[in-house]
mmCIF file of C-alpha atoms in Angstrom:
data_model
loop_
_atom_site.group_PDB
_atom_site.id
_atom_site.type_symbol
_atom_site.label_atom_id
_atom_site.label_comp_id
_atom_site.label_asym_id
_atom_site.label_seq_id
_atom_site.Cartn_x
_atom_site.Cartn_y
_atom_site.Cartn_z
ATOM 1 C CA MET V 1 16.448 -10.128 2.978
ATOM 2 C CA GLY V 2 19.366 -8.573 4.530
ATOM 3 C CA GLU V 3 17.462 -5.245 5.653
ATOM 4 C CA LYS V 4 14.297 -4.937 7.946
ATOM 5 C CA ILE V 5 11.460 -3.200 6.284
ATOM 6 C CA THR V 6 8.129 -1.616 7.456
ATOM 7 C CA GLY V 7 4.808 -2.289 6.197
ATOM 8 C CA VAL V 8 2.293 0.418 5.440
ATOM 9 C CA ILE V 9 -1.722 -0.480 4.403
ATOM 10 C CA LEU V 10 -2.392 2.340 2.924
ATOM 11 C CA ALA V 11 -6.544 3.249 4.902
ATOM 12 C CA GLY V 12 -6.291 7.304 5.383
ATOM 13 C CA GLY V 13 -9.611 7.985 2.578
ATOM 14 C CA LEU V 14 -12.635 9.476 2.289
ATOM 15 C CA GLY V 15 -14.063 6.026 0.428
ATOM 16 C CA ARG V 16 -15.672 9.166 -1.813
ATOM 17 C CA ARG V 17 -16.395 6.072 -4.780
ATOM 18 C CA MET V 18 -17.388 3.742 -1.810
ATOM 19 C CA GLY V 19 -20.482 6.264 -1.414
ATOM 20 C CA GLY V 20 -18.134 7.414 1.960
ATOM 21 C CA THR V 21 -18.247 5.302 4.071
ATOM 22 C CA ASP V 22 -14.206 3.981 5.452
ATOM 23 C CA LYS V 23 -13.229 1.442 2.893
ATOM 24 C CA GLY V 24 -10.687 -0.760 4.672
ATOM 25 C CA LEU V 25 -13.566 -1.621 6.847
ATOM 26 C CA GLN V 26 -16.073 -3.138 3.909
ATOM 27 C CA GLU V 27 -16.193 -6.571 3.953
ATOM 28 C CA LEU V 28 -15.461 -9.436 1.129
ATOM 29 C CA HIS V 29 -16.653 -12.663 2.440
ATOM 30 C CA GLY V 30 -17.501 -12.066 5.321
ATOM 31 C CA ARG V 31 -13.932 -10.066 6.652
ATOM 32 C CA PRO V 32 -12.674 -6.201 6.029
ATOM 33 C CA LEU V 33 -10.415 -5.843 3.224
ATOM 34 C CA VAL V 34 -8.100 -4.269 5.119
ATOM 35 C CA ALA V 35 -8.062 -8.167 7.502
ATOM 36 C CA TRP V 36 -7.253 -9.773 3.722
ATOM 37 C CA VAL V 37 -4.832 -7.119 2.343
ATOM 38 C CA SER V 38 -2.643 -7.363 6.596
ATOM 39 C CA GLU V 39 -2.496 -10.984 5.639
ATOM 40 C CA ARG V 40 -1.129 -10.229 2.505
ATOM 41 C CA LEU V 41 1.170 -8.027 4.177
ATOM 42 C CA THR V 42 2.278 -9.781 6.778
ATOM 43 C CA PRO V 43 4.860 -12.377 6.572
ATOM 44 C CA GLN V 44 6.081 -10.028 3.604
ATOM 45 C CA VAL V 45 7.823 -7.013 6.278
ATOM 46 C CA ASP V 46 9.139 -7.276 9.784
ATOM 47 C CA GLU V 47 6.190 -4.762 10.994
ATOM 48 C CA LEU V 48 3.165 -3.480 10.043
ATOM 49 C CA LEU V 49 0.795 -0.201 10.017
ATOM 50 C CA ILE V 50 -2.330 0.966 9.078
ATOM 51 C CA ASN V 51 -2.259 4.584 8.402
ATOM 52 C CA ALA V 52 -6.168 5.532 9.506
ATOM 53 C CA ASN V 53 -7.807 8.445 10.008
ATOM 54 C CA GLN V 54 -11.376 7.056 10.697
ATOM 55 C CA ASN V 55 -12.560 4.356 13.523
ATOM 56 C CA VAL V 56 -8.647 3.880 14.308
ATOM 57 C CA GLU V 57 -9.478 1.994 17.204
ATOM 58 C CA ARG V 58 -11.551 -0.488 14.600
ATOM 59 C CA TYR V 59 -8.792 -0.302 13.206
ATOM 60 C CA ALA V 60 -6.056 -0.372 16.417
ATOM 61 C CA ALA V 61 -8.112 -4.206 17.232
ATOM 62 C CA PHE V 62 -6.577 -6.082 14.607
ATOM 63 C CA GLY V 63 -2.900 -5.749 16.555
ATOM 64 C CA ASP V 64 -0.763 -3.236 14.271
ATOM 65 C CA ARG V 65 0.024 0.310 15.394
ATOM 66 C CA VAL V 66 -2.587 2.471 13.992
ATOM 67 C CA VAL V 67 -0.678 6.309 12.360
ATOM 68 C CA PRO V 68 -2.869 9.382 11.292
ATOM 69 C CA ASP V 69 -1.746 11.331 8.368
ATOM 70 C CA GLN V 70 0.603 14.332 9.725
ATOM 71 C CA ILE V 71 -1.096 16.624 6.994
ATOM 72 C CA PRO V 72 -4.426 17.553 7.365
ATOM 73 C CA ASP V 73 -7.215 17.729 4.999
ATOM 74 C CA TYR V 74 -7.249 14.071 3.890
ATOM 75 C CA ALA V 75 -4.075 14.868 1.660
ATOM 76 C CA GLY V 76 -3.613 11.732 -0.366
ATOM 77 C CA PRO V 77 -1.782 8.546 0.122
ATOM 78 C CA LEU V 78 1.402 10.290 -0.171
ATOM 79 C CA ALA V 79 -0.018 12.056 3.518
ATOM 80 C CA GLY V 80 0.143 8.708 4.380
ATOM 81 C CA VAL V 81 3.291 7.461 2.984
ATOM 82 C CA HIS V 82 4.923 10.192 5.079
ATOM 83 C CA ALA V 83 2.537 9.316 8.803
ATOM 84 C CA ALA V 84 4.460 6.191 7.636
ATOM 85 C CA LEU V 85 8.066 7.208 7.092
ATOM 86 C CA SER V 86 8.129 9.338 10.147
ATOM 87 C CA ALA V 87 6.525 6.351 12.133
ATOM 88 C CA ALA V 88 8.129 3.231 10.790
ATOM 89 C CA ALA V 89 11.119 1.744 13.217
ATOM 90 C CA TYR V 90 13.344 0.303 10.096
ATOM 91 C CA PRO V 91 15.200 2.203 7.217
ATOM 92 C CA LEU V 92 12.443 0.926 4.716
ATOM 93 C CA VAL V 93 9.183 1.350 4.398
ATOM 94 C CA ALA V 94 6.677 -1.087 1.919
ATOM 95 C CA THR V 95 3.101 0.593 0.955
ATOM 96 C CA ALA V 96 0.123 -0.905 0.197
ATOM 97 C CA PRO V 97 -3.337 -0.131 0.058
ATOM 98 C CA CYS V 98 -6.027 -1.117 1.543
ATOM 99 C CA ASP V 99 -8.851 -1.721 -1.023
ATOM 100 C CA SER V 100 -6.383 -3.859 -3.052
ATOM 101 C CA PRO V 101 -6.582 -7.695 -1.439
ATOM 102 C CA PHE V 102 -5.040 -9.809 -3.917
ATOM 103 C CA LEU V 103 -1.957 -7.986 -3.593
ATOM 104 C CA PRO V 104 1.469 -10.700 -4.741
ATOM 105 C CA ALA V 105 2.776 -12.648 -1.826
ATOM 106 C CA ASP V 106 6.077 -11.889 -3.749
ATOM 107 C CA LEU V 107 5.756 -7.970 -3.955
ATOM 108 C CA VAL V 108 7.850 -6.675 -1.287
ATOM 109 C CA PHE V 109 10.552 -9.425 -2.104
ATOM 110 C CA ARG V 110 10.891 -8.505 -5.604
ATOM 111 C CA LEU V 111 10.756 -4.519 -4.756
ATOM 112 C CA PHE V 112 13.551 -5.365 -2.335
ATOM 113 C CA SER V 113 15.856 -6.344 -4.698
ATOM 114 C CA ALA V 114 15.554 -3.694 -7.426
ATOM 115 C CA LEU V 115 15.289 -1.584 -5.322
ATOM 116 C CA THR V 116 19.631 -2.860 -4.079
ATOM 117 C CA ALA V 117 20.306 -4.172 -7.230
ATOM 118 C CA THR V 118 19.986 -0.069 -8.949
ATOM 119 C CA ASN V 119 20.754 1.538 -5.575
ATOM 120 C CA ALA V 120 17.540 3.532 -5.293
ATOM 121 C CA ASN V 121 15.704 5.738 -3.367
ATOM 122 C CA LEU V 122 12.691 4.548 -4.065
ATOM 123 C CA ALA V 123 10.734 1.015 -5.924
ATOM 124 C CA VAL V 124 7.783 0.950 -7.697
ATOM 125 C CA ALA V 125 5.647 -1.677 -9.081
ATOM 126 C CA ARG V 126 3.839 -1.680 -13.251
ATOM 127 C CA THR V 127 1.665 -3.853 -14.876
ATOM 128 C CA PHE V 128 2.522 -4.147 -18.650
ATOM 129 C CA ASP V 129 3.431 0.289 -19.402
ATOM 130 C CA GLN V 130 0.571 1.373 -15.488
ATOM 131 C CA PRO V 131 3.312 1.734 -12.698
ATOM 132 C CA HIS V 132 1.690 1.380 -9.504
ATOM 133 C CA PRO V 133 2.654 4.473 -7.203
ATOM 134 C CA VAL V 134 1.380 3.171 -3.794
ATOM 135 C CA PHE V 135 2.792 -0.301 -3.841
ATOM 136 C CA CYS V 136 5.937 0.894 -3.730
ATOM 137 C CA LEU V 137 9.205 0.406 -1.232
ATOM 138 C CA CYS V 138 11.140 3.669 -0.246
ATOM 139 C CA ARG V 139 13.545 5.015 2.218
ATOM 140 C CA ARG V 140 12.817 6.165 5.160
ATOM 141 C CA ALA V 141 15.544 8.789 4.056
ATOM 142 C CA VAL V 142 13.242 10.208 1.892
ATOM 143 C CA LEU V 143 11.260 11.565 4.361
ATOM 144 C CA PRO V 144 12.492 15.383 3.668
ATOM 145 C CA HIS V 145 12.448 15.406 0.888
ATOM 146 C CA LEU V 146 8.542 14.176 1.002
ATOM 147 C CA SER V 147 7.520 16.896 3.232
ATOM 148 C CA GLU V 148 9.283 19.650 1.573
ATOM 149 C CA PHE V 149 6.463 17.628 -1.489
ATOM 150 C CA LEU V 150 4.175 18.424 0.885
ATOM 151 C CA ALA V 151 4.255 21.363 2.517
ATOM 152 C CA GLY V 152 4.097 22.799 -1.120
ATOM 153 C CA GLY V 153 1.331 21.777 -1.906
ATOM 154 C CA GLY V 154 2.472 18.648 -3.745
ATOM 155 C CA ARG V 155 -0.061 15.906 -3.544
ATOM 156 C CA LYS V 156 0.290 13.379 -6.355
ATOM 157 C CA PHE V 157 2.141 10.236 -6.006
ATOM 158 C CA GLU V 158 3.214 10.395 -9.503
ATOM 159 C CA SER V 159 4.510 13.783 -9.059
ATOM 160 C CA TRP V 160 6.602 12.963 -5.845
ATOM 161 C CA TYR V 161 8.223 10.384 -7.529
ATOM 162 C CA ALA V 162 9.326 12.023 -10.551
ATOM 163 C CA THR V 163 12.187 13.748 -8.584
ATOM 164 C CA LEU V 164 13.504 11.239 -7.726
ATOM 165 C CA ASN V 165 15.896 8.254 -8.691
ATOM 166 C CA VAL V 166 13.398 4.998 -8.826
ATOM 167 C CA VAL V 167 13.344 1.617 -10.057
ATOM 168 C CA GLU V 168 9.505 0.550 -11.768
ATOM 169 C CA VAL V 169 9.278 -3.495 -11.047
ATOM 170 C CA PRO V 170 7.284 -5.455 -13.660
ATOM 171 C CA PHE V 171 5.168 -7.735 -11.936
ATOM 172 C CA ASP V 172 3.479 -8.360 -15.452
ATOM 173 C CA ASP V 173 3.412 -11.959 -15.171
ATOM 174 C CA GLU V 174 1.005 -10.928 -11.830
ATOM 175 C CA ALA V 175 -1.177 -8.674 -13.261
ATOM 176 C CA ASP V 176 -3.816 -9.303 -12.154
ATOM 177 C CA ALA V 177 -2.995 -9.475 -7.794
ATOM 178 C CA PHE V 178 -3.078 -5.492 -8.799
ATOM 179 C CA GLU V 179 -6.985 -5.015 -8.862
ATOM 180 C CA ASN V 180 -8.661 -2.792 -6.360
ATOM 181 C CA ILE V 181 -12.179 -2.644 -5.174
ATOM 182 C CA ASN V 182 -13.117 0.955 -4.893
ATOM 183 C CA THR V 183 -17.219 0.934 -5.386
ATOM 184 C CA ARG V 184 -19.376 -1.385 -3.717
ATOM 185 C CA GLU V 185 -19.883 -2.514 -7.424
ATOM 186 C CA GLU V 186 -17.506 -3.623 -8.255
ATOM 187 C CA LEU V 187 -17.351 -5.032 -4.240
ATOM 188 C CA GLY V 188 -20.325 -6.511 -4.701
ATOM 189 C CA ARG V 189 -19.186 -8.441 -8.035
ATOM 190 C CA PHE V 190 -15.766 -9.848 -6.336
ATOM 191 C CA GLU V 191 -18.211 -10.615 -3.906
ATOM 192 C CA SER V 192 -19.759 -12.898 -6.234
ATOM 193 C CA GLU V 193 -16.170 -14.956 -7.112
ATOM 194 C CA THR V 194 -15.720 -17.259 -4.953
ATOM 195 C CA GLY V 195 -11.747 -18.633 -4.548
ATOM 196 C CA ARG V 196 -10.136 -15.673 -5.355
ATOM 197 C CA MET V 197 -8.768 -15.576 -1.954
ATOM 198 C CA PRO V 198 -5.621 -17.434 -1.697
ATOM 199 C CA ALA V 199 -3.585 -16.846 1.697
ATOM 200 C CA GLY V 200 -0.660 -15.266 1.584
ATOM 201 C CA ASN V 201 2.744 -17.331 1.822
ATOM 202 C CA ARG V 202 5.937 -15.745 3.365
ATOM 203 C CA ILE V 203 8.828 -14.468 1.351
ATOM 204 C CA ALA V 204 12.256 -14.416 3.054
#
């Protein structure tokens, strides 16, 4: 794709809607959610990080570098993006949450194409009229801007990227790929569905 890309799986939350358990380590079809996301995202990037604030040793066992938040008190997904931008080896950073095991196999390729075509700071996935900010590709150069936003008490992803040059990238043809698993009930529902876990394909 021309530029090397760091990927990060955002697994730094408290999993409140999952009963306070570490969501990325909950199992679906016998494998932790983070393993499904890693399988999809790894072929699309040049290095993979996991943003986690709990069970760091368990996440490290997956073989990727674990980066905790630098912002205290579980400040949300933007703190995970901040940690990834701070640790990334490459100038572009792609993000995906740990609770979305169906993410598109061409996610990064399509975000990269739009980002470079428009010279944007940030490319965000969108299905129909719904943006999905935690599925994004951003330039590492936005780190000072994000640090300032967080230092000022900002926490909402949408409020942050509204101040940047952003391109929203339509994925209407893959809307189901952005389904996420927030609760034990949702986990049980997906567990009962077979055949929902095709292997990811490498995007060159």
